[in-house]
Short mmCIF file of C-alpha atoms and ligand atoms in Angstrom, two decimals:
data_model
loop_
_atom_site.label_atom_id
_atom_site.label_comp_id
_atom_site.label_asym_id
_atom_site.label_seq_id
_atom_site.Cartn_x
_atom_site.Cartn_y
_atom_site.Cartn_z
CA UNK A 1 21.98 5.38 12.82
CA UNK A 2 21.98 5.67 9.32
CA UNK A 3 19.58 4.60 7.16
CA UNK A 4 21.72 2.05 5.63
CA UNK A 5 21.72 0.65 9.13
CA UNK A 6 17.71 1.59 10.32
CA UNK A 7 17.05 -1.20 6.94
CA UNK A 8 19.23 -3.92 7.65
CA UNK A 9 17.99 -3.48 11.47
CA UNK A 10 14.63 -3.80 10.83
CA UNK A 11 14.99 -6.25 7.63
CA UNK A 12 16.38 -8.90 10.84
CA UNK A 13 13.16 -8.62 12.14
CA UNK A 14 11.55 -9.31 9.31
CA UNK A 15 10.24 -13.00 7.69
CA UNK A 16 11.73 -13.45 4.38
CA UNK A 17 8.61 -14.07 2.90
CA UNK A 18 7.05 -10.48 4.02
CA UNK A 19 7.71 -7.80 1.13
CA UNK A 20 8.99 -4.77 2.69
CA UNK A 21 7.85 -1.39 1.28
CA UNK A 22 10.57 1.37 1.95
CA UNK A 23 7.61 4.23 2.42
CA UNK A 24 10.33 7.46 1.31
CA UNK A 25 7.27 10.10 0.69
CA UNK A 26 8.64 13.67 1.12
CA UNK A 27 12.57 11.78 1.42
CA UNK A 28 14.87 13.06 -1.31
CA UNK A 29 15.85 10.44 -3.86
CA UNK A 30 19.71 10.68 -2.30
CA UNK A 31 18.36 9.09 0.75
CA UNK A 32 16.32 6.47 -1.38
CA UNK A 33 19.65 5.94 -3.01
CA UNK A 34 21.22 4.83 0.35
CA UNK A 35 18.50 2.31 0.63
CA UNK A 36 18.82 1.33 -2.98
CA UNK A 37 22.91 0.57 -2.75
CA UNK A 38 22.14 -2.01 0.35
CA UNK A 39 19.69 -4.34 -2.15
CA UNK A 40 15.73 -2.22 -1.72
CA UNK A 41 14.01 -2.40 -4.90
CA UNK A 42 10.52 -1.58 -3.46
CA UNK A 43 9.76 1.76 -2.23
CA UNK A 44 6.33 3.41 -1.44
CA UNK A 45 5.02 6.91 -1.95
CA UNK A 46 1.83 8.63 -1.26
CA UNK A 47 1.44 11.73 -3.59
CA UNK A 48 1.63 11.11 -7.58
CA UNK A 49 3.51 13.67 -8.59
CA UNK A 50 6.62 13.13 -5.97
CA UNK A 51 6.84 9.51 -7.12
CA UNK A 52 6.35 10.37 -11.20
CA UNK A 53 8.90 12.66 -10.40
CA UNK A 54 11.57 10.22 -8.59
CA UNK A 55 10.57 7.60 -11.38
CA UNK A 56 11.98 9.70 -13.90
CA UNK A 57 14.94 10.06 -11.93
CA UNK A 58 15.43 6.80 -10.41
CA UNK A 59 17.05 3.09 -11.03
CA UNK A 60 13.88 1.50 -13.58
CA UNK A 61 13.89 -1.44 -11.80
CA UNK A 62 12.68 0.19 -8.64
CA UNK A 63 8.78 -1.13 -7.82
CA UNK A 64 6.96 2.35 -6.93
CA UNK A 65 3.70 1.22 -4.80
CA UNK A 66 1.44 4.17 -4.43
CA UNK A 67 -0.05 3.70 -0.73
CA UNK A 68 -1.91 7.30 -0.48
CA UNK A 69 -5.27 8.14 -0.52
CA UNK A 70 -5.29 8.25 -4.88
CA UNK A 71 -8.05 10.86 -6.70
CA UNK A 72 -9.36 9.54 -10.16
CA UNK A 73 -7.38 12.11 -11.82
CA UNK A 74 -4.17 11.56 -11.34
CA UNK A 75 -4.23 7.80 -12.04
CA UNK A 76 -2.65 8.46 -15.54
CA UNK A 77 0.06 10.15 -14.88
CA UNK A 78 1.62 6.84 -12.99
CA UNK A 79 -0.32 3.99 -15.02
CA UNK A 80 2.64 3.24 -17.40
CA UNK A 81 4.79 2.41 -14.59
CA UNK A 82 3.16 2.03 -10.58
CA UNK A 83 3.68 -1.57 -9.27
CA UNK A 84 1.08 -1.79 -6.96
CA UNK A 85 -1.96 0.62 -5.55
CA UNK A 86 -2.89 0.24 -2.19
CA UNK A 87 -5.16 2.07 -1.64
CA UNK A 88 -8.48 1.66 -3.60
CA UNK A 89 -11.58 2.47 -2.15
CA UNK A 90 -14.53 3.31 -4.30
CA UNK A 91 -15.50 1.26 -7.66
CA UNK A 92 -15.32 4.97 -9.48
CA UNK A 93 -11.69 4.47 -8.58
CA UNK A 94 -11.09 1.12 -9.63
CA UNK A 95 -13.31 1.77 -13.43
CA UNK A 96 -10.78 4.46 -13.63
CA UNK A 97 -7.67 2.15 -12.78
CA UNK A 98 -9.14 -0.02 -15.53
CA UNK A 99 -9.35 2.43 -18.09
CA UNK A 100 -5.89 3.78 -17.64
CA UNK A 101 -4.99 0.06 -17.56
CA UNK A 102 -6.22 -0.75 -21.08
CA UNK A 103 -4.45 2.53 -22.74
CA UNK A 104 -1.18 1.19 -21.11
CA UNK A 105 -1.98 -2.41 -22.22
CA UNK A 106 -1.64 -3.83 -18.83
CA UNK A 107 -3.73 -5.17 -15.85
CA UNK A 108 -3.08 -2.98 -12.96
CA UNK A 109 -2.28 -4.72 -9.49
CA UNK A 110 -4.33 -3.09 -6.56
CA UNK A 111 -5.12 -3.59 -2.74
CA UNK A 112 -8.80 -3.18 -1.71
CA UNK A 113 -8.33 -0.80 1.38
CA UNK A 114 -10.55 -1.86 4.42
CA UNK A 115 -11.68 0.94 7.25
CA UNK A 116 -10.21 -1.40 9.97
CA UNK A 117 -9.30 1.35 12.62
CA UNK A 118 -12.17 2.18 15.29
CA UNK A 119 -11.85 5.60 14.53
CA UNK A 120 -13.64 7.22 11.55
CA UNK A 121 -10.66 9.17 9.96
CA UNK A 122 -9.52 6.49 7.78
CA UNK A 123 -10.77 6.14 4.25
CA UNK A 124 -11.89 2.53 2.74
CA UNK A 125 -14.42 0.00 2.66
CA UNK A 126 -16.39 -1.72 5.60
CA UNK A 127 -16.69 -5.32 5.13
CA UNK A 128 -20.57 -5.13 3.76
CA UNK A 129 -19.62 -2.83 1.18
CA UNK A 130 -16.62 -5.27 0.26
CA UNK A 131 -18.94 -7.55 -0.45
CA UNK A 132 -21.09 -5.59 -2.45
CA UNK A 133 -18.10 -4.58 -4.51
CA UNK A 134 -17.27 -8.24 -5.10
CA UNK A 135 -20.83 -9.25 -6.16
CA UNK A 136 -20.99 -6.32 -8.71
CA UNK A 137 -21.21 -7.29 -12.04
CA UNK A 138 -19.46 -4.01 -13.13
CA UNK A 139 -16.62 -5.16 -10.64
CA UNK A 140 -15.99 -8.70 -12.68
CA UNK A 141 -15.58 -6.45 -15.87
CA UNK A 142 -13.11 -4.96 -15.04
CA UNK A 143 -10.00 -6.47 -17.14
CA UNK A 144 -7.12 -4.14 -16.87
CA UNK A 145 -7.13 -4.19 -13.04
CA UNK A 146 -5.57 -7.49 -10.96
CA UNK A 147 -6.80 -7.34 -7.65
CA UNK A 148 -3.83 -8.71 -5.16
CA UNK A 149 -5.29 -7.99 -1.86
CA UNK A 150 -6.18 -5.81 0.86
CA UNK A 151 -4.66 -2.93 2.75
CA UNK A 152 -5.18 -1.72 6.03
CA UNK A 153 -4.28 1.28 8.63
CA UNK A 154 -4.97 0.09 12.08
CA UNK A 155 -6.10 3.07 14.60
CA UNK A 156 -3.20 5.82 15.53
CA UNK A 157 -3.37 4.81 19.38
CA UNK A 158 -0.85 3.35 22.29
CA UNK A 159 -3.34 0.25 22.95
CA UNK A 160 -1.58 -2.40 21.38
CA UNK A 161 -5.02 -4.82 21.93
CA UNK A 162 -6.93 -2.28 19.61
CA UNK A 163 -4.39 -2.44 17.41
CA UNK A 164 -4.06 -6.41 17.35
CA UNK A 165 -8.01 -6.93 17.32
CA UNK A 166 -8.10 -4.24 14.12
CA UNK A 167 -5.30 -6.49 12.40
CA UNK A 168 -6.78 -9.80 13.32
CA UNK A 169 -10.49 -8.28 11.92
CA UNK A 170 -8.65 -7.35 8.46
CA UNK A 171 -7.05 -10.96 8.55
CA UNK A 172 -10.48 -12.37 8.92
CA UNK A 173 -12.21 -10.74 5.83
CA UNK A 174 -8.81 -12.04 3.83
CA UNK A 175 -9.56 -14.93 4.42
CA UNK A 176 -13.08 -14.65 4.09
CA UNK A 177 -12.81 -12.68 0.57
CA UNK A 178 -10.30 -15.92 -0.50
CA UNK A 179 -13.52 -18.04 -0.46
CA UNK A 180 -14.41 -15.82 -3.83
CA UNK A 181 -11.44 -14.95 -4.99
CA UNK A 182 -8.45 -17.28 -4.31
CA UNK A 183 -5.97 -15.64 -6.21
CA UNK A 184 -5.66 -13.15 -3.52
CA UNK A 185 -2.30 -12.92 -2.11
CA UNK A 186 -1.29 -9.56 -0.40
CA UNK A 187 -1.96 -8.43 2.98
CA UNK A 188 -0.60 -5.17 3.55
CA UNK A 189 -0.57 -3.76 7.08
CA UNK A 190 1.82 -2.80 9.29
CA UNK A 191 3.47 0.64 9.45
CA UNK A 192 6.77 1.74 12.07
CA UNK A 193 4.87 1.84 15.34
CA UNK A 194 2.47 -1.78 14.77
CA UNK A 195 4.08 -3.72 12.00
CA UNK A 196 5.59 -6.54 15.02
CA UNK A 197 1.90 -6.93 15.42
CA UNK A 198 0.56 -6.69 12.07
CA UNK A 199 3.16 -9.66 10.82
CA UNK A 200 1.71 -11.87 14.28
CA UNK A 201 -1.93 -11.33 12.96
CA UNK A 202 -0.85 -12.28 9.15
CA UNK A 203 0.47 -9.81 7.28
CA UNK A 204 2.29 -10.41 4.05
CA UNK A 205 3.55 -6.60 3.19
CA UNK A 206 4.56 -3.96 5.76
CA UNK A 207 4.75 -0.50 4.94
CA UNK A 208 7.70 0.92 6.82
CA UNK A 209 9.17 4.75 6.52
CA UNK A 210 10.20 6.66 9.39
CA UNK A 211 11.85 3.77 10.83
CA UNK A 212 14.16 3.47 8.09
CA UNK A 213 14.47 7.02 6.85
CA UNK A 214 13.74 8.93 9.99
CA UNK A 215 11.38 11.38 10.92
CA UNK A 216 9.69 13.34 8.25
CA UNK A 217 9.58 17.09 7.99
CA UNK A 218 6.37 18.22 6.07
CA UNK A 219 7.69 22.22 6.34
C1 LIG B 301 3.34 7.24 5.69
C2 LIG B 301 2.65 5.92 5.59
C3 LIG B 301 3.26 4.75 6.07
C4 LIG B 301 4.58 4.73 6.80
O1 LIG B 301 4.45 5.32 8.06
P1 LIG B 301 5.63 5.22 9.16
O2 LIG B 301 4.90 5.39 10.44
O3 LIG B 301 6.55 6.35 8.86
O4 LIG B 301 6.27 3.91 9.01
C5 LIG B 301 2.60 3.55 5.88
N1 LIG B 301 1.41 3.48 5.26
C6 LIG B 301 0.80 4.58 4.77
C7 LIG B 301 -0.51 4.43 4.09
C8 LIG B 301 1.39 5.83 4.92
O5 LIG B 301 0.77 6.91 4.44
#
């Protein structure tokens, strides 16, 4: 199938109201094109640099959502222009975010990524240090940072009751973390092989790529 027809497949199964990301890391931008011409506008990538680069080239009204692991310095190279960051996982990271915020003049939406999966691969926070984050003074000052949510990977594995417990625990600290902050709005989890589950257990955002844009060659 093409991937004109892998979207509009999988869109089907979709719920209106969940925000697809089109994950096209290491995809040329012709095949993000083929995507774009059928109505995508969101897209996600996971190395800086590949998504500065298909920014420059692309449609401006794409939303570019950085969903890989993110090091401090390369936050300013996408600050003027990355929709959404999903994963954030240290307050060093997040006083960065803010900084490169300010010098762009805007507030920065993020995910807070939770370790979710049972195995220990997986960057992110655990719930007590969530917490901690939250309670932080130096966390409240941060201005030029809007926090939207959380993100979470559930464990690489066939056991689809792992995968739903790991989805219904990140559901459960949502909820928990709206009792502090109720602005929060995005739940992102769900990738090709789990994202049925993930939208059962409450997700808002799935992050879908080989699915739509087939398998990916890292050569
Ligand atoms: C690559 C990636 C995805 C998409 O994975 P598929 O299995 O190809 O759908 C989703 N989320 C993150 C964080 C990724 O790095």
């Amino acid at each position: 199938m093409s991937i004109a027809e892998n979207l509009k497949a999988i869109k089907k199964e979709i719920p209106e109201n969940i925000t697809l990301v089109a994950v096209s890391k290491t995809k040329p931008v012709s095949d993000i094109m083929e995507a774009y011409n059928i109505g995508q506008r969101v897209f996600g990538e996971n190395k800086v640099q590949e998504m500065t680069e298909k920014w420059e080239e692309m449609p401006k009204d794409i939303q570019w959502h950085m969903i890989g692991h993110l090091q401090r310095n390369k936050v300013k190279y996408m600050a003027a222009f990355v929709a959404l960051i999903h994963g954030v996982d240290s307050l060093k990271l997040l006083k960065e975010i803010d900084k490169q915020g300010k010098k762009n003049n805007r507030a920065i939406p993020c995910l807070l990524q939770v370790h979710i999966a049972e195995e220990d691969t997986k960057f992110g926070f655990d719930a007590h240090e969530l917490k901690e984050l939250i309670d932080n003074p130096e966390f409240k000052k941060l201005d030029n940072v809007s926090i939207e949510g959380l993100m979470g990977m559930a464990t690489f594995t066939d056991n689809q009751d792992q995968i739903r417990r790991e989805f219904k625990n990140l559901n459960g600290l949502f909820q928990d973390l709206k009792n502090s902050l109720p602005h929060l709005s995005v739940l992102s989890m769900g990738m090709s092989g789990d994202y049925t589950i993930a939208i059962e257990e409450g997700s808002t955002m799935v992050r879908i790529g080989s699915s739509i844009f087939g398998k990916r060659n890292y050569n």
